[in-house]
Amino acid sequence: MRTGTHHSPAELPAELFKALGDQTRLRILNLLLHARKRVCVCEMVDALQLPQYQISRQLAVLKRVELVDAEKSGTWVYHGLDPEHYALSRLAPVLRELLQGEPFDRDRARLDRRLSMRDGERCVVGFVDSISIPENAQQ
Amino acid sequence: MRTGTHHSPAELPAELFKALGDQTRLRILNLLLHARKRVCVCEMVDALQLPQYQISRQLAVLKRVELVDAEKSGTWVYHGLDPEHYALSRLAPVLRELLQGEPFDRDRARLDRRLSMRDGERCVVGFVDSISIPENAQQ
DNA sequence: GCGTTATATGCACTACTAAGCATACAGTAA
DNA sequence: TTACTGTATGCTTAGTAGTGCATATAACGC
């Protein structure tokens, strides 16, 4: 069990909001809030259509503030929201409301297609590159 | 009336959280949430015990994301939360809950002393330097 | 006009942060 | 072992954000 935060308690809220202050990290949180289960990195790569290193990197930031934790299973790493986080329950409804429109809607749609490729609870396909979604507009 | 945000709508939530991701700005918001009325810069200087330029500067950031707006009255400028902000009503309860403990509690106490020096709704004393509060611990 | 007070801001400096690329690490399968 | 795949991370670079100081702006009183 992880115990230490690396910040003075007095600045915890600032660190928390700083972690939320990035588009990529909000897109990741949008996926996790939507999926309501752990999601592995390759699934996020396909859903967000971003390079794998960007997602790993931003996940590390979210883990540092303990919004996200990880569970390893073989080569795959499943990341999920930490329901124990001291502010998540209050923050989640606000995030759900704010993370609407593009790119958040399309990200959720791509994640759904990607998650439908699972074998039960397990990710089995690795990087699929380009989950096709009716792209009425690009971006 | 200010109309334009300077950010693409798709990144508005990220810009909003970025604005919340700073200790000084959270301390300012804490004051405004507590006061439930407009507060002028010199009152914030005394409550937060920070240099005036820091407060003006961070207020400018909060105004850029339109969480805060200002009303001028002579030399004094009264800053307040913008109740029209698209996310403030959802965010305010979360902020109230997170902005507890030090330095937020003491900031609110100092603001109360400072506000008690008002003449009705008007700030009349300028910089008082060191609103005395039982400082059981320094900082 | 002048001086004074309240607030905002230009500048220099420092520190941090995200992106991009390559590579390291870990686990699987042969 | 070797090859391969999923994930994490070291490094560099570019852009950005906070601080501190000085100064500018604005409104007041004389």
mmCIF file of C-alpha atoms (C1' of nucleotides) in Angstrom:
data_model
loop_
_atom_site.group_PDB
_atom_site.id
_atom_site.type_symbol
_atom_site.label_atom_id
_atom_site.label_comp_id
_atom_site.label_asym_id
_atom_site.label_seq_id
_atom_site.Cartn_x
_atom_site.Cartn_y
_atom_site.Cartn_z
ATOM 1 C CA MET A 1 0.000 0.000 0.000
ATOM 2 C CA ARG A 2 1.275 3.392 -1.011
ATOM 3 C CA THR A 3 1.504 5.756 1.912
ATOM 4 C CA GLY A 4 3.422 8.927 1.180
ATOM 5 C CA THR A 5 2.308 11.876 -0.840
ATOM 6 C CA HIS A 6 5.291 13.816 -2.017
ATOM 7 C CA HIS A 7 3.797 17.214 -1.276
ATOM 8 C CA SER A 8 3.239 19.246 1.817
ATOM 9 C CA PRO A 9 -0.351 18.713 2.935
ATOM 10 C CA ALA A 10 -0.966 22.460 2.719
ATOM 11 C CA GLU A 11 -0.499 22.372 -1.020
ATOM 12 C CA LEU A 12 -2.317 19.175 -1.802
ATOM 13 C CA PRO A 13 -5.279 20.841 -3.484
ATOM 14 C CA ALA A 14 -2.998 22.908 -5.698
ATOM 15 C CA GLU A 15 -1.121 19.778 -6.740
ATOM 16 C CA LEU A 16 -4.364 18.029 -7.430
ATOM 17 C CA PHE A 17 -5.710 20.776 -9.665
ATOM 18 C CA LYS A 18 -2.352 21.071 -11.374
ATOM 19 C CA ALA A 19 -2.684 17.410 -12.309
ATOM 20 C CA LEU A 20 -6.106 18.155 -13.784
ATOM 21 C CA GLY A 21 -4.792 21.125 -15.715
ATOM 22 C CA ASP A 22 -3.715 19.301 -18.841
ATOM 23 C CA GLN A 23 -5.779 18.259 -21.813
ATOM 24 C CA THR A 24 -4.181 14.835 -22.203
ATOM 25 C CA ARG A 25 -4.668 13.975 -18.550
ATOM 26 C CA LEU A 26 -8.287 15.095 -18.688
ATOM 27 C CA ARG A 27 -8.815 12.889 -21.727
ATOM 28 C CA ILE A 28 -7.382 9.947 -19.793
ATOM 29 C CA LEU A 29 -9.611 10.670 -16.811
ATOM 30 C CA ASN A 30 -12.572 10.956 -19.153
ATOM 31 C CA LEU A 31 -11.873 7.411 -20.341
ATOM 32 C CA LEU A 32 -11.562 6.037 -16.832
ATOM 33 C CA LEU A 33 -14.691 7.793 -15.614
ATOM 34 C CA HIS A 34 -16.587 6.453 -18.593
ATOM 35 C CA ALA A 35 -15.290 2.889 -18.524
ATOM 36 C CA ARG A 36 -15.933 2.473 -14.811
ATOM 37 C CA LYS A 37 -13.211 -0.163 -14.816
ATOM 38 C CA ARG A 38 -9.497 -0.430 -15.304
ATOM 39 C CA VAL A 39 -8.188 0.233 -18.794
ATOM 40 C CA CYS A 40 -4.821 -0.784 -20.152
ATOM 41 C CA VAL A 41 -2.393 1.547 -21.860
ATOM 42 C CA CYS A 42 -2.782 0.095 -25.337
ATOM 43 C CA GLU A 43 -6.525 0.597 -25.120
ATOM 44 C CA MET A 44 -5.984 4.226 -24.185
ATOM 45 C CA VAL A 45 -3.559 4.658 -27.045
ATOM 46 C CA ASP A 46 -6.225 3.564 -29.492
ATOM 47 C CA ALA A 47 -8.977 5.563 -27.854
ATOM 48 C CA LEU A 48 -7.006 8.792 -27.627
ATOM 49 C CA GLN A 49 -4.887 8.253 -30.739
ATOM 50 C CA LEU A 50 -1.824 9.584 -29.021
ATOM 51 C CA PRO A 51 1.669 8.079 -28.861
ATOM 52 C CA GLN A 52 2.099 5.475 -26.154
ATOM 53 C CA TYR A 53 4.832 7.400 -24.340
ATOM 54 C CA GLN A 54 2.561 10.387 -23.881
ATOM 55 C CA ILE A 55 -0.063 8.296 -22.200
ATOM 56 C CA SER A 56 2.385 6.471 -19.951
ATOM 57 C CA ARG A 57 3.916 9.788 -19.009
ATOM 58 C CA GLN A 58 0.658 11.479 -18.099
ATOM 59 C CA LEU A 59 -0.529 8.403 -16.262
ATOM 60 C CA ALA A 60 2.562 8.748 -14.108
ATOM 61 C CA VAL A 61 1.480 12.275 -13.193
ATOM 62 C CA LEU A 62 -1.994 11.096 -12.278
ATOM 63 C CA LYS A 63 -0.491 8.341 -10.169
ATOM 64 C CA ARG A 64 1.701 10.829 -8.356
ATOM 65 C CA VAL A 65 -1.396 12.595 -7.033
ATOM 66 C CA GLU A 66 -2.959 9.205 -6.436
ATOM 67 C CA LEU A 67 -5.998 9.760 -8.593
ATOM 68 C CA VAL A 68 -4.988 6.696 -10.577
ATOM 69 C CA ASP A 69 -3.407 3.417 -9.637
ATOM 70 C CA ALA A 70 -2.302 0.420 -11.627
ATOM 71 C CA GLU A 71 -2.602 -3.319 -11.607
ATOM 72 C CA LYS A 72 -0.245 -5.459 -13.588
ATOM 73 C CA SER A 73 -1.224 -8.625 -15.349
ATOM 74 C CA GLY A 74 1.496 -10.069 -17.506
ATOM 75 C CA THR A 75 2.672 -7.520 -19.998
ATOM 76 C CA TRP A 76 -0.509 -5.557 -19.681
ATOM 77 C CA VAL A 77 -0.993 -2.826 -17.077
ATOM 78 C CA TYR A 78 -4.516 -1.885 -16.143
ATOM 79 C CA HIS A 79 -4.944 1.646 -14.852
ATOM 80 C CA GLY A 80 -7.952 2.794 -12.923
ATOM 81 C CA LEU A 81 -9.262 5.559 -10.717
ATOM 82 C CA ASP A 82 -8.447 5.108 -7.058
ATOM 83 C CA PRO A 83 -11.823 5.161 -5.308
ATOM 84 C CA GLU A 84 -10.020 5.884 -2.037
ATOM 85 C CA HIS A 85 -8.774 9.231 -3.278
ATOM 86 C CA TYR A 86 -9.776 11.924 -0.812
ATOM 87 C CA ALA A 87 -11.359 14.186 -3.414
ATOM 88 C CA LEU A 88 -12.388 11.912 -6.262
ATOM 89 C CA SER A 89 -15.954 11.363 -5.173
ATOM 90 C CA ARG A 90 -16.560 15.092 -5.084
ATOM 91 C CA LEU A 91 -14.614 15.752 -8.232
ATOM 92 C CA ALA A 92 -16.044 12.994 -10.405
ATOM 93 C CA PRO A 93 -19.482 14.547 -10.995
ATOM 94 C CA VAL A 94 -17.877 17.864 -11.880
ATOM 95 C CA LEU A 95 -15.521 16.174 -14.317
ATOM 96 C CA ARG A 96 -18.319 14.216 -15.939
ATOM 97 C CA GLU A 97 -20.134 17.461 -16.532
ATOM 98 C CA LEU A 98 -17.162 19.394 -17.843
ATOM 99 C CA LEU A 99 -15.703 16.671 -20.047
ATOM 100 C CA GLN A 100 -18.346 16.922 -22.748
ATOM 101 C CA GLY A 101 -18.004 17.788 -26.424
ATOM 102 C CA GLU A 102 -14.928 17.097 -28.493
ATOM 103 C CA PRO A 103 -12.562 15.437 -28.110
ATOM 104 C CA PHE A 104 -14.076 13.790 -25.066
ATOM 105 C CA ASP A 105 -17.169 12.344 -26.744
ATOM 106 C CA ARG A 106 -15.242 10.767 -29.569
ATOM 107 C CA ASP A 107 -12.621 9.405 -27.152
ATOM 108 C CA ARG A 108 -15.344 7.604 -25.235
ATOM 109 C CA ALA A 109 -16.803 6.175 -28.429
ATOM 110 C CA ARG A 110 -13.431 4.842 -29.552
ATOM 111 C CA LEU A 111 -12.820 3.360 -26.135
ATOM 112 C CA ASP A 112 -16.110 1.510 -26.318
ATOM 113 C CA ARG A 113 -15.134 -0.098 -29.632
ATOM 114 C CA ARG A 114 -11.767 -0.978 -28.244
ATOM 115 C CA LEU A 115 -13.187 -2.471 -25.052
ATOM 116 C CA SER A 116 -15.547 -4.613 -27.109
ATOM 117 C CA MET A 117 -12.477 -6.431 -28.411
ATOM 118 C CA ARG A 118 -11.686 -7.743 -24.958
ATOM 119 C CA ASP A 119 -11.846 -11.382 -24.057
ATOM 120 C CA GLY A 120 -13.948 -11.046 -20.950
ATOM 121 C CA GLU A 121 -12.081 -8.730 -18.597
ATOM 122 C CA ARG A 122 -8.787 -9.081 -20.423
ATOM 123 C CA CYS A 123 -7.223 -6.953 -23.094
ATOM 124 C CA VAL A 124 -5.891 -9.335 -25.721
ATOM 125 C CA VAL A 125 -5.176 -7.355 -28.857
ATOM 126 C CA GLY A 126 -2.338 -4.909 -28.177
ATOM 127 C CA PHE A 127 -2.115 -1.900 -30.436
ATOM 128 C CA VAL A 128 -4.758 -1.909 -33.126
ATOM 129 C CA ASP A 129 -3.939 1.485 -34.627
ATOM 130 C CA SER A 130 -6.923 3.421 -35.805
ATOM 131 C CA ILE A 131 -10.131 2.254 -34.265
ATOM 132 C CA SER A 132 -12.484 3.382 -36.977
ATOM 133 C CA ILE A 133 -15.127 5.788 -35.856
ATOM 134 C CA PRO A 134 -17.323 7.713 -38.285
ATOM 135 C CA GLU A 135 -15.046 10.719 -38.481
ATOM 136 C CA ASN A 136 -17.484 13.366 -39.670
ATOM 137 C CA ALA A 137 -14.807 15.877 -38.918
ATOM 138 C CA GLN A 138 -11.144 15.140 -38.517
ATOM 139 C CA GLN A 139 -9.165 15.825 -35.331
ATOM 140 C CA MET B 1 -18.496 43.283 -21.125
ATOM 141 C CA ARG B 2 -15.804 40.760 -21.813
ATOM 142 C CA THR B 3 -16.756 38.290 -24.510
ATOM 143 C CA GLY B 4 -13.865 36.250 -25.792
ATOM 144 C CA THR B 5 -12.134 33.421 -24.077
ATOM 145 C CA HIS B 6 -8.676 33.098 -25.497
ATOM 146 C CA HIS B 7 -8.751 29.327 -25.645
ATOM 147 C CA SER B 8 -10.303 26.799 -27.926
ATOM 148 C CA PRO B 9 -13.528 25.560 -26.358
ATOM 149 C CA ALA B 10 -12.151 22.015 -26.455
ATOM 150 C CA GLU B 11 -9.528 22.922 -23.891
ATOM 151 C CA LEU B 12 -11.605 25.073 -21.607
ATOM 152 C CA PRO B 13 -11.686 22.574 -18.748
ATOM 153 C CA ALA B 14 -7.921 22.159 -18.877
ATOM 154 C CA GLU B 15 -7.447 25.916 -18.743
ATOM 155 C CA LEU B 16 -9.862 26.144 -15.875
ATOM 156 C CA PHE B 17 -8.073 23.516 -13.792
ATOM 157 C CA LYS B 18 -4.737 25.035 -14.673
ATOM 158 C CA ALA B 19 -5.974 28.273 -13.150
ATOM 159 C CA LEU B 20 -6.867 26.368 -9.984
ATOM 160 C CA GLY B 21 -3.484 24.693 -9.877
ATOM 161 C CA ASP B 22 -1.622 27.279 -7.876
ATOM 162 C CA GLN B 23 -1.522 27.804 -4.161
ATOM 163 C CA THR B 24 -1.781 31.585 -4.287
ATOM 164 C CA ARG B 25 -4.790 31.481 -6.583
ATOM 165 C CA LEU B 26 -6.497 28.921 -4.375
ATOM 166 C CA ARG B 27 -5.883 31.148 -1.374
ATOM 167 C CA ILE B 28 -7.504 34.026 -3.233
ATOM 168 C CA LEU B 29 -10.491 31.884 -4.192
ATOM 169 C CA ASN B 30 -10.752 30.729 -0.605
ATOM 170 C CA LEU B 31 -11.132 34.357 0.461
ATOM 171 C CA LEU B 32 -13.764 35.100 -2.148
ATOM 172 C CA LEU B 33 -15.740 31.945 -1.395
ATOM 173 C CA HIS B 34 -15.655 32.802 2.286
ATOM 174 C CA ALA B 35 -16.451 36.489 2.024
ATOM 175 C CA ARG B 36 -19.391 35.952 -0.314
ATOM 176 C CA LYS B 37 -18.850 39.464 -1.554
ATOM 177 C CA ARG B 38 -16.301 41.456 -3.479
ATOM 178 C CA VAL B 39 -12.973 42.050 -1.790
ATOM 179 C CA CYS B 40 -10.426 44.663 -2.712
ATOM 180 C CA VAL B 41 -6.778 43.978 -3.355
ATOM 181 C CA CYS B 42 -5.459 45.677 -0.238
ATOM 182 C CA GLU B 43 -7.750 43.544 1.885
ATOM 183 C CA MET B 44 -6.381 40.424 0.206
ATOM 184 C CA VAL B 45 -2.836 41.619 0.761
ATOM 185 C CA ASP B 46 -3.469 41.819 4.480
ATOM 186 C CA ALA B 47 -5.364 38.551 4.634
ATOM 187 C CA LEU B 48 -2.824 36.560 2.667
ATOM 188 C CA GLN B 49 0.249 38.495 3.764
ATOM 189 C CA LEU B 50 1.683 38.395 0.302
ATOM 190 C CA PRO B 51 3.144 41.228 -1.760
ATOM 191 C CA GLN B 52 0.550 43.257 -3.623
ATOM 192 C CA TYR B 53 1.980 42.481 -7.031
ATOM 193 C CA GLN B 54 1.558 38.768 -6.480
ATOM 194 C CA ILE B 55 -2.085 39.152 -5.739
ATOM 195 C CA SER B 56 -2.746 41.453 -8.659
ATOM 196 C CA ARG B 57 -0.910 39.075 -10.937
ATOM 197 C CA GLN B 58 -2.784 35.965 -9.854
ATOM 198 C CA LEU B 59 -6.072 37.830 -9.950
ATOM 199 C CA ALA B 60 -5.327 38.536 -13.585
ATOM 200 C CA VAL B 61 -5.034 34.798 -14.213
ATOM 201 C CA LEU B 62 -8.344 34.132 -12.503
ATOM 202 C CA LYS B 63 -9.943 36.886 -14.552
ATOM 203 C CA ARG B 64 -8.600 35.356 -17.746
ATOM 204 C CA VAL B 65 -10.610 32.189 -17.107
ATOM 205 C CA GLU B 66 -13.480 34.386 -15.977
ATOM 206 C CA LEU B 67 -13.804 32.895 -12.522
ATOM 207 C CA VAL B 68 -13.275 36.383 -11.141
ATOM 208 C CA ASP B 69 -14.318 39.813 -12.280
ATOM 209 C CA ALA B 70 -13.684 43.277 -10.954
ATOM 210 C CA GLU B 71 -15.553 46.409 -10.117
ATOM 211 C CA LYS B 72 -13.759 49.675 -9.729
ATOM 212 C CA SER B 73 -14.678 52.341 -7.219
ATOM 213 C CA GLY B 74 -12.230 55.196 -7.104
ATOM 214 C CA THR B 75 -8.778 53.887 -6.394
ATOM 215 C CA TRP B 76 -10.128 50.674 -4.974
ATOM 216 C CA VAL B 77 -10.851 47.637 -7.112
ATOM 217 C CA TYR B 78 -13.255 45.091 -5.737
ATOM 218 C CA HIS B 79 -12.770 41.572 -7.065
ATOM 219 C CA GLY B 80 -15.402 38.898 -6.824
ATOM 220 C CA LEU B 81 -16.393 35.505 -8.143
ATOM 221 C CA ASP B 82 -18.391 35.637 -11.334
ATOM 222 C CA PRO B 83 -21.625 33.795 -10.532
ATOM 223 C CA GLU B 84 -22.231 33.412 -14.264
ATOM 224 C CA HIS B 85 -19.171 31.218 -14.715
ATOM 225 C CA TYR B 86 -20.171 27.979 -16.397
ATOM 226 C CA ALA B 87 -18.538 25.736 -13.811
ATOM 227 C CA LEU B 88 -18.383 27.769 -10.631
ATOM 228 C CA SER B 89 -21.584 26.484 -9.091
ATOM 229 C CA ARG B 90 -20.361 22.894 -9.417
ATOM 230 C CA LEU B 91 -16.838 23.728 -8.388
ATOM 231 C CA ALA B 92 -17.599 25.907 -5.378
ATOM 232 C CA PRO B 93 -18.712 23.110 -3.014
ATOM 233 C CA VAL B 94 -15.671 21.053 -3.930
ATOM 234 C CA LEU B 95 -13.387 24.003 -3.305
ATOM 235 C CA ARG B 96 -15.002 24.767 0.024
ATOM 236 C CA GLU B 97 -14.338 21.224 1.072
ATOM 237 C CA LEU B 98 -10.750 21.074 -0.147
ATOM 238 C CA LEU B 99 -9.642 24.490 1.064
ATOM 239 C CA GLN B 100 -9.489 23.548 4.720
ATOM 240 C CA GLY B 101 -6.583 23.557 7.125
ATOM 241 C CA GLU B 102 -3.602 25.868 6.854
ATOM 242 C CA PRO B 103 -3.082 28.334 5.364
ATOM 243 C CA PHE B 104 -6.703 28.593 4.323
ATOM 244 C CA ASP B 105 -8.233 28.773 7.792
ATOM 245 C CA ARG B 106 -5.936 31.515 8.988
ATOM 246 C CA ASP B 107 -6.411 33.441 5.744
ATOM 247 C CA ARG B 108 -10.152 33.486 6.327
ATOM 248 C CA ALA B 109 -9.687 34.647 9.911
ATOM 249 C CA ARG B 110 -7.442 37.499 8.848
ATOM 250 C CA LEU B 111 -9.866 38.486 6.128
ATOM 251 C CA ASP B 112 -12.661 38.682 8.673
ATOM 252 C CA ARG B 113 -10.663 41.089 10.835
ATOM 253 C CA ARG B 114 -9.791 43.110 7.831
ATOM 254 C CA LEU B 115 -13.366 43.265 6.569
ATOM 255 C CA SER B 116 -14.532 44.433 9.973
ATOM 256 C CA MET B 117 -12.562 47.624 9.349
ATOM 257 C CA ARG B 118 -14.800 48.536 6.460
ATOM 258 C CA ASP B 119 -17.091 51.524 6.515
ATOM 259 C CA GLY B 120 -20.253 49.772 5.429
ATOM 260 C CA GLU B 121 -19.532 48.180 2.078
ATOM 261 C CA ARG B 122 -16.436 50.239 1.443
ATOM 262 C CA CYS B 123 -12.809 49.519 2.085
ATOM 263 C CA VAL B 124 -11.357 52.638 3.664
ATOM 264 C CA VAL B 125 -8.042 51.764 5.234
ATOM 265 C CA GLY B 126 -5.604 50.741 2.489
ATOM 266 C CA PHE B 127 -2.700 48.595 3.550
ATOM 267 C CA VAL B 128 -2.664 47.880 7.247
ATOM 268 C CA ASP B 129 0.287 45.527 7.286
ATOM 269 C CA SER B 130 -0.014 42.724 9.739
ATOM 270 C CA ILE B 131 -3.536 42.056 10.793
ATOM 271 C CA SER B 132 -2.820 40.496 14.121
ATOM 272 C CA ILE B 133 -4.090 36.993 14.541
ATOM 273 C CA PRO B 134 -3.065 34.721 17.359
ATOM 274 C CA GLU B 135 -0.158 33.174 15.512
ATOM 275 C CA ASN B 136 0.252 29.946 17.444
ATOM 276 C CA ALA B 137 2.605 28.891 14.750
ATOM 277 C CA GLN B 138 4.304 31.147 12.276
ATOM 278 C CA GLN B 139 3.705 31.067 8.506
ATOM 279 C "C1'" DG C 1 -0.250 71.676 -10.776
ATOM 280 C "C1'" DC C 2 1.783 68.335 -6.825
ATOM 281 C "C1'" DG C 3 2.212 64.407 -3.801
ATOM 282 C "C1'" DT C 4 0.123 60.258 -2.233
ATOM 283 C "C1'" DT C 5 -2.243 55.919 -2.405
ATOM 284 C "C1'" DA C 6 -4.232 51.719 -4.717
ATOM 285 C "C1'" DT C 7 -3.556 48.749 -8.351
ATOM 286 C "C1'" DA C 8 -1.494 46.835 -12.593
ATOM 287 C "C1'" DT C 9 2.321 45.452 -15.439
ATOM 288 C "C1'" DG C 10 7.055 45.229 -18.063
ATOM 289 C "C1'" DC C 11 11.275 42.953 -17.512
ATOM 290 C "C1'" DA C 12 14.787 39.564 -16.099
ATOM 291 C "C1'" DC C 13 15.469 35.355 -13.996
ATOM 292 C "C1'" DT C 14 14.492 30.805 -12.659
ATOM 293 C "C1'" DA C 15 12.018 26.640 -12.653
ATOM 294 C "C1'" DC C 16 9.085 23.640 -14.341
ATOM 295 C "C1'" DT C 17 6.466 21.011 -17.909
ATOM 296 C "C1'" DA C 18 5.136 18.643 -22.208
ATOM 297 C "C1'" DA C 19 6.631 16.828 -26.553
ATOM 298 C "C1'" DG C 20 9.479 13.904 -29.283
ATOM 299 C "C1'" DC C 21 12.605 10.350 -29.952
ATOM 300 C "C1'" DA C 22 15.129 6.567 -28.564
ATOM 301 C "C1'" DT C 23 15.796 3.146 -25.455
ATOM 302 C "C1'" DA C 24 15.278 0.456 -21.271
ATOM 303 C "C1'" DC C 25 12.556 -2.762 -18.777
ATOM 304 C "C1'" DA C 26 9.338 -6.586 -18.062
ATOM 305 C "C1'" DG C 27 6.821 -10.384 -19.401
ATOM 306 C "C1'" DT C 28 5.478 -13.908 -22.983
ATOM 307 C "C1'" DA C 29 6.261 -17.456 -26.292
ATOM 308 C "C1'" DA C 30 9.117 -20.249 -29.040
ATOM 309 C "C1'" DT D 1 18.467 -18.500 -24.994
ATOM 310 C "C1'" DT D 2 16.215 -15.365 -28.584
ATOM 311 C "C1'" DA D 3 12.588 -12.709 -30.558
ATOM 312 C "C1'" DC D 4 8.768 -10.072 -29.719
ATOM 313 C "C1'" DT D 5 5.342 -7.123 -27.379
ATOM 314 C "C1'" DG D 6 3.491 -3.916 -23.896
ATOM 315 C "C1'" DT D 7 4.930 -0.361 -20.945
ATOM 316 C "C1'" DA D 8 8.007 3.008 -18.651
ATOM 317 C "C1'" DT D 9 11.589 6.412 -18.703
ATOM 318 C "C1'" DG D 10 16.159 9.122 -19.705
ATOM 319 C "C1'" DC D 11 17.378 12.925 -22.371
ATOM 320 C "C1'" DT D 12 16.982 17.207 -25.020
ATOM 321 C "C1'" DT D 13 14.450 21.111 -26.450
ATOM 322 C "C1'" DA D 14 10.919 24.613 -26.506
ATOM 323 C "C1'" DG D 15 7.522 26.881 -24.409
ATOM 324 C "C1'" DT D 16 5.494 28.516 -20.256
ATOM 325 C "C1'" DA D 17 4.596 30.117 -15.431
ATOM 326 C "C1'" DG D 18 5.808 32.142 -10.911
ATOM 327 C "C1'" DT D 19 8.732 35.499 -8.425
ATOM 328 C "C1'" DG D 20 10.881 39.836 -7.356
ATOM 329 C "C1'" DC D 21 11.793 44.405 -8.287
ATOM 330 C "C1'" DA D 22 10.850 48.541 -10.275
ATOM 331 C "C1'" DT D 23 7.825 51.309 -12.517
ATOM 332 C "C1'" DA D 24 3.564 52.663 -14.769
ATOM 333 C "C1'" DT D 25 -1.278 53.877 -14.427
ATOM 334 C "C1'" DA D 26 -5.191 55.786 -12.212
ATOM 335 C "C1'" DA D 27 -7.770 58.213 -8.932
ATOM 336 C "C1'" DC D 28 -7.663 60.923 -4.938
ATOM 337 C "C1'" DG D 29 -6.597 65.262 -1.887
ATOM 338 C "C1'" DC D 30 -4.384 69.492 -1.553
#
